[in-house]
Short mmCIF file of C-alpha atoms in Angstrom, two decimals:
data_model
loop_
_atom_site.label_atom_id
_atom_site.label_comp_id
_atom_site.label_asym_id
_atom_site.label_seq_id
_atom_site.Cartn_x
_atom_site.Cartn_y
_atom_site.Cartn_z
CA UNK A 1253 -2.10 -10.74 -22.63
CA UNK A 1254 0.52 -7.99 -22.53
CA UNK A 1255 3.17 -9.15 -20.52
CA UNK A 1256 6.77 -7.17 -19.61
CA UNK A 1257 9.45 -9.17 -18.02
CA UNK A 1258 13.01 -7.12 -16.91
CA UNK A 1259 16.20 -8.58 -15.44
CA UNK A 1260 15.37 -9.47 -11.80
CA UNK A 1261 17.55 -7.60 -9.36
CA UNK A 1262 19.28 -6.24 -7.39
CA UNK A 1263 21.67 -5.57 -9.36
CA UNK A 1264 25.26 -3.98 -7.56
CA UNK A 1265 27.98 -1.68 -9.62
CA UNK A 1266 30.70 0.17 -8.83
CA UNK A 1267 30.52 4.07 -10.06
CA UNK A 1268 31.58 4.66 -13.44
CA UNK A 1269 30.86 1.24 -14.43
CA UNK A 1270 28.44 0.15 -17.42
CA UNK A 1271 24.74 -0.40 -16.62
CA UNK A 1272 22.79 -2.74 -18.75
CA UNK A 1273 19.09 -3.63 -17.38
CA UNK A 1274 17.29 -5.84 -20.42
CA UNK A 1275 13.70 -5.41 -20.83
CA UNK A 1276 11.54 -7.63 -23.11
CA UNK A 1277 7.93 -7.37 -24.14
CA UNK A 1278 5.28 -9.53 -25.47
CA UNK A 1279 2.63 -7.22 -26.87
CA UNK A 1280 -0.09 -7.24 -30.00
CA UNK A 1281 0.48 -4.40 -32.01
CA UNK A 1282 2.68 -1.67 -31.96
CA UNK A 1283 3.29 -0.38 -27.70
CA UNK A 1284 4.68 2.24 -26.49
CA UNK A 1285 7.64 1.34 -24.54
CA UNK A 1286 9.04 3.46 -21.04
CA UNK A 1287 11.44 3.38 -18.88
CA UNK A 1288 10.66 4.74 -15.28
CA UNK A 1289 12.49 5.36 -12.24
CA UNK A 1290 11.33 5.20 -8.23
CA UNK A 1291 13.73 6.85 -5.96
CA UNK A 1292 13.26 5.77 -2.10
CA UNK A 1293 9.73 6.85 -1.01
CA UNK A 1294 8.68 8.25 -3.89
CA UNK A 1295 6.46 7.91 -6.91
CA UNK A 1296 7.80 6.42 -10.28
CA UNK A 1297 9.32 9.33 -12.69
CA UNK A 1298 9.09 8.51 -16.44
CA UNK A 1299 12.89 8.42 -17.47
CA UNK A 1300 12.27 8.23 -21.05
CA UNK A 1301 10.18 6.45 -24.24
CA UNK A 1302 9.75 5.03 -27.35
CA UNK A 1303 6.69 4.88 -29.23
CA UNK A 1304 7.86 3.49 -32.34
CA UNK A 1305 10.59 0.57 -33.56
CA UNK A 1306 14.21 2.12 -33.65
CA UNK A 1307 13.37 5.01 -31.90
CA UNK A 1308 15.85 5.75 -28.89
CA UNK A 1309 14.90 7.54 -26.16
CA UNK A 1310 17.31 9.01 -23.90
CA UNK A 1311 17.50 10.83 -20.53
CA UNK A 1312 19.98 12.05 -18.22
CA UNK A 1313 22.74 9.57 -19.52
CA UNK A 1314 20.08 6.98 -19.83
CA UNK A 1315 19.51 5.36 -23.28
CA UNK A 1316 17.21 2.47 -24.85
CA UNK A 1317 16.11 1.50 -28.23
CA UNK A 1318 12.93 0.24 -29.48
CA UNK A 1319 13.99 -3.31 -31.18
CA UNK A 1320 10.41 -4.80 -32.89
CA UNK A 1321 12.62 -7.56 -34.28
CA UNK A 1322 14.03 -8.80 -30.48
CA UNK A 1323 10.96 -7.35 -28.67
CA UNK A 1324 13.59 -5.49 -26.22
CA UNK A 1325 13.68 -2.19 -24.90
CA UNK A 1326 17.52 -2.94 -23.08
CA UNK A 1327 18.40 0.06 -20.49
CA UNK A 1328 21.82 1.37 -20.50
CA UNK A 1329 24.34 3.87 -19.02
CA UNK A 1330 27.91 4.47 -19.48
CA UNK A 1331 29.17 5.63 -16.49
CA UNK A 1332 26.65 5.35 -13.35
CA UNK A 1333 26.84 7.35 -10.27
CA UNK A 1334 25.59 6.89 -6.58
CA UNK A 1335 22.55 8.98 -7.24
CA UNK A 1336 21.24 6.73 -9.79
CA UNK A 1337 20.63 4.17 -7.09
CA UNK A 1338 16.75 2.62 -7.58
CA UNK A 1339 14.50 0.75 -8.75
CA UNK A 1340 13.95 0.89 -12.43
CA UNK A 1341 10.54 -0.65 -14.34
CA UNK A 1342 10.03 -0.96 -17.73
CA UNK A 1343 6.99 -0.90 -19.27
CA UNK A 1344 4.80 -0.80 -21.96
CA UNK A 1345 1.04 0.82 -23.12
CA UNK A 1346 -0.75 -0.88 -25.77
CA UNK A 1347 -3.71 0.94 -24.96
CA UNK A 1348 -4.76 4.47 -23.79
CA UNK A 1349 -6.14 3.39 -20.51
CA UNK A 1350 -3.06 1.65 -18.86
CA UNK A 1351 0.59 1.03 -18.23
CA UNK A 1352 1.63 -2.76 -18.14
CA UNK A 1353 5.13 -2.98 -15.86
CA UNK A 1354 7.77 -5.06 -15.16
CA UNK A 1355 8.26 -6.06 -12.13
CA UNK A 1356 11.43 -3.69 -11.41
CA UNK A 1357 14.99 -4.00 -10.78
CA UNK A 1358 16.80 -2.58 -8.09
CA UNK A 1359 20.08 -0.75 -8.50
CA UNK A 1360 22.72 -0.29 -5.90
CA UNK A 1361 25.98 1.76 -7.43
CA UNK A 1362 28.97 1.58 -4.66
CA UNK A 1363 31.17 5.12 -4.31
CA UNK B 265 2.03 24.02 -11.02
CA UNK B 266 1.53 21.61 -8.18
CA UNK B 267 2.19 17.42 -9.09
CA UNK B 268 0.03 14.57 -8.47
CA UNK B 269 -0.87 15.13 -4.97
CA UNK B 270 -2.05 11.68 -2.46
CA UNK B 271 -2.64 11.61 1.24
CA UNK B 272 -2.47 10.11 3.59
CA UNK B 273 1.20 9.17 2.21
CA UNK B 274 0.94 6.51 5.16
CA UNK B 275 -1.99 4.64 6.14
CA UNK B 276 -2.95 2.29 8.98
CA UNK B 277 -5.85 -0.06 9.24
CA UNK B 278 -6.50 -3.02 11.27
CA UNK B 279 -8.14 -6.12 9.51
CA UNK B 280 -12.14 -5.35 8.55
CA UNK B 281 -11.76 -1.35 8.99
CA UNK B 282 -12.17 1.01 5.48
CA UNK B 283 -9.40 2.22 3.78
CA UNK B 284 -10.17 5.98 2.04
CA UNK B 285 -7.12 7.58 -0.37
CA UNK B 286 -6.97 10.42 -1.84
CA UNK B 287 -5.90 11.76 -5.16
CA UNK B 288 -5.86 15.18 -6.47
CA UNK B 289 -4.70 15.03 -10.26
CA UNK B 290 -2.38 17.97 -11.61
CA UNK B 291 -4.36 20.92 -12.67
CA UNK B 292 -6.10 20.39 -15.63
CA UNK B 293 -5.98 16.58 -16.31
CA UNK B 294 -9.08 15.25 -15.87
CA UNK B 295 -7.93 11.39 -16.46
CA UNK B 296 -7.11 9.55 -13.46
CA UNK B 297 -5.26 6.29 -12.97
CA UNK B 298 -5.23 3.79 -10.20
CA UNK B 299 -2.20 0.95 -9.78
CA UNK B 300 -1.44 -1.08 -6.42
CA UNK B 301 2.57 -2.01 -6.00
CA UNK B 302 2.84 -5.08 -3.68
CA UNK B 303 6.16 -5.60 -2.09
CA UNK B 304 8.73 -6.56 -4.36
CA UNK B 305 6.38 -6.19 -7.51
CA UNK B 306 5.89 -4.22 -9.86
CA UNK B 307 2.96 -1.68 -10.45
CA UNK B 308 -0.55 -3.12 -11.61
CA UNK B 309 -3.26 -1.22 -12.47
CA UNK B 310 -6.56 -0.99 -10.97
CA UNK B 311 -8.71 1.76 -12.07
CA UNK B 312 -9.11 4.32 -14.88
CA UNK B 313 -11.09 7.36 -14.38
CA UNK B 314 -12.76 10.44 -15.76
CA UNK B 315 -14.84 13.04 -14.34
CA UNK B 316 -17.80 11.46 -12.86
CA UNK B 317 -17.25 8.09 -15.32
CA UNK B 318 -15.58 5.30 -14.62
CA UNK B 319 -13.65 4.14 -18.14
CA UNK B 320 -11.85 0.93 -17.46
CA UNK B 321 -11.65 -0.70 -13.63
CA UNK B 322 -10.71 -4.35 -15.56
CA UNK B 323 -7.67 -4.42 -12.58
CA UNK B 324 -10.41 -3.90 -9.49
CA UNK B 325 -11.04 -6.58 -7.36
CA UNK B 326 -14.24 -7.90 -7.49
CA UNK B 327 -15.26 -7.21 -4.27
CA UNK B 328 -14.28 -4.34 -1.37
CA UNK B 329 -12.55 -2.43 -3.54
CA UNK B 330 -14.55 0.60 -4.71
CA UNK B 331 -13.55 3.94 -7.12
CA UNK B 332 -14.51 7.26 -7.84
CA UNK B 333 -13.82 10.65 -9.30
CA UNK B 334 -16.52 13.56 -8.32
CA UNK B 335 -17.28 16.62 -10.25
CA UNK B 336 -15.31 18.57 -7.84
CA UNK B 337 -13.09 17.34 -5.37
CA UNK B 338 -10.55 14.62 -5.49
CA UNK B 339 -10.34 11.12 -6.60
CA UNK B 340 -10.84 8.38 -4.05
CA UNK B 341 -9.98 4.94 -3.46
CA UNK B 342 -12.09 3.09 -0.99
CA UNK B 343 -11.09 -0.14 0.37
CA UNK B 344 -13.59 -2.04 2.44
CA UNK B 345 -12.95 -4.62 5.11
CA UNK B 346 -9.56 -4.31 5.03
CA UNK B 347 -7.41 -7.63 5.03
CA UNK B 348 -3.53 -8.00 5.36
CA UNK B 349 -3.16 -8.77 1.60
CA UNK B 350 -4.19 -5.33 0.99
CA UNK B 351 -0.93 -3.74 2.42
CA UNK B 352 0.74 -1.85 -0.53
CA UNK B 353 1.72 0.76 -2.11
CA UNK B 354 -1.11 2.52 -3.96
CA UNK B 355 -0.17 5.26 -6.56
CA UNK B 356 -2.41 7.41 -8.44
CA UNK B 357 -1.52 8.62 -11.83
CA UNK B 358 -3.09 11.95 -13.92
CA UNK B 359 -2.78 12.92 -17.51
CA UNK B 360 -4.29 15.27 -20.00
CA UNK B 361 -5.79 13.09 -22.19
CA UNK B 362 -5.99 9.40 -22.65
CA UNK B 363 -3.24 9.42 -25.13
CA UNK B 364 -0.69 11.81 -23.17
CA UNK B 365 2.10 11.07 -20.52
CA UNK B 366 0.69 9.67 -17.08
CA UNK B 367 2.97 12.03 -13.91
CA UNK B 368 2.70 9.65 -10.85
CA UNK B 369 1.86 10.77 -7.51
CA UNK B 370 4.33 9.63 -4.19
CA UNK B 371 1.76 7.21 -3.54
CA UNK B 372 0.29 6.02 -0.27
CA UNK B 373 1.94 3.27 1.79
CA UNK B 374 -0.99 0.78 3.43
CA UNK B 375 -0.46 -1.27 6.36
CA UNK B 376 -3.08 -3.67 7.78
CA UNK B 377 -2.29 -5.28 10.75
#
C-alpha cells in the first residue's frame, strides 16, 4: 500500500542554519504530496503542497518540490528560527478519503 | 469563522469505561475525518464521514471502536471498553468536499489508566 517514510528525528540546528528534512513516497498513481506542521499541543497545520511532479510549493520560508523521478518531496529552509521548532510530517493523498503520513520529525532550532 | 472545534481536549478513562469525543467541523464542510496519533507516530486514519453516512472506516478497529456524524449536531467518536493501548492523540479533520484541503482540529489527548 501507500507508504511515506521521512528522516527520523529529532533533528537539532542552530538559528540561521540550513534545514533539510527528506521525505520519500511509495504511491500508485499520481498523490498529492503535503507538508504539515504540529506546534506543541496543537493540531497539524498544512504548511504547503504539491499535487503534481515539479511543482514546488512553498510557505513561510518553507520550500519542497514534487520529484516523480526520486519519489521525494525533500523539506527545506534557508535560514531557520526558534519559532519553527516542531514536529513536521509529510504526507501524501492518493485518494479523496484520506491522508497517509509519515511518521514525523521533530525539530529543535537553538537561539 | 470558527476552526475545527474537539472537546474534551483532555480525556481520562480507566481500563473498560467508554470514551465519547467530539467534533464539530468548520461551518459548512460536511466531510469529516478521523486519525489516531500514538506517541511518537505519526497520524493514521480511522474514519471518513458524511452527514448521516459513513464513506470509508477501512482504519477502524474491528471491535470497540464506533463512529458517527448526525444530521445535526457534532461528530462523535465512541470508544468502548477502554484499554491502555487506546491512549492517544485523536484529531478530527473537516473539509468542503472530498477533493478539498482537510483543516485539523487541536485534537483530544486520551489517557487510560
Amino acid at each position: 500500500g501507500d507508504s511515506v517514510t521521512q528522516m527520523e528525528g529529532p533533528v537539532t540546528l542552530s538559528e540561521e542554519a540550513f534545514l533539510t528534512i527528506n521525505c520519500t513516497y511509495t504511491a500508485t498513481g499520481y498523490p498529492s504530496l503535503f507538508w504539515y506542521v504540529q506546534y506543541p499541543g496543537e493540531g497539524l497545520q498544512l504548511l504547503l503542497k504539491a499535487t503534481k511532479a515539479d511543482d514546488k510549493g512553498s510557505n513561510k520560508g518553507f520550500e519542497a518540490t514534487y520529484r516523480k523521478e526520486t519519489t521525494s518531496f525533500h523539506l527545506e529552509k534557508g535560514s531557520v528560527q526558534v519559532s519553527d521548532s516542531a514536529v513536521y510530517f509529510c504526507a501524501l493523498s492518493n485518494r479523496d478519503d484520506k491522508i497517509i503520513f509519515g511518521k514525523g520529525t521533530r525539530l529543535h532550532i537553538l537561539p | 469563522n470558527a476552526g475545527v472545534m474537539q472537546n474534551p481536549r483532555h480525556l481520562v478513562r480507566r481500563r473498560g469505561q467508554e470514551a465519547r469525543l467530539r467534533c464539530s467541523p468548520m461551518k459548512g464542510h460536511s466531510h469529516v475525518y478521523w486519525y489516531r496519533q500514538l506517541p511518537e507516530e505519526g497520524l493514521k486514519f480511522m474514519v471518513y464521514l458524511q452527514k448521516e453516512n459513513i464513506i470509508d472506516e477501512s482504519g477502524m478497529p474491528k471491535e470497540r471502536f464506533s463512529a458517527e456524524f448526525p444530521k445535526e449536531g457534532p461528530s462523535i467518536l465512541r470508544i468502548q471498553q477502554v484499554v491502555r493501548g487506546d491512549s492517544a492523540a485523536y484529531f478530527c479533520a473537516s473539509s468542503p468536499s472530498p477533493s478539498y484541503e482537510q483543516y485539523f482540529g487541536p485534537g483530544t489527548r486520551l489517557t487510560v489508566t
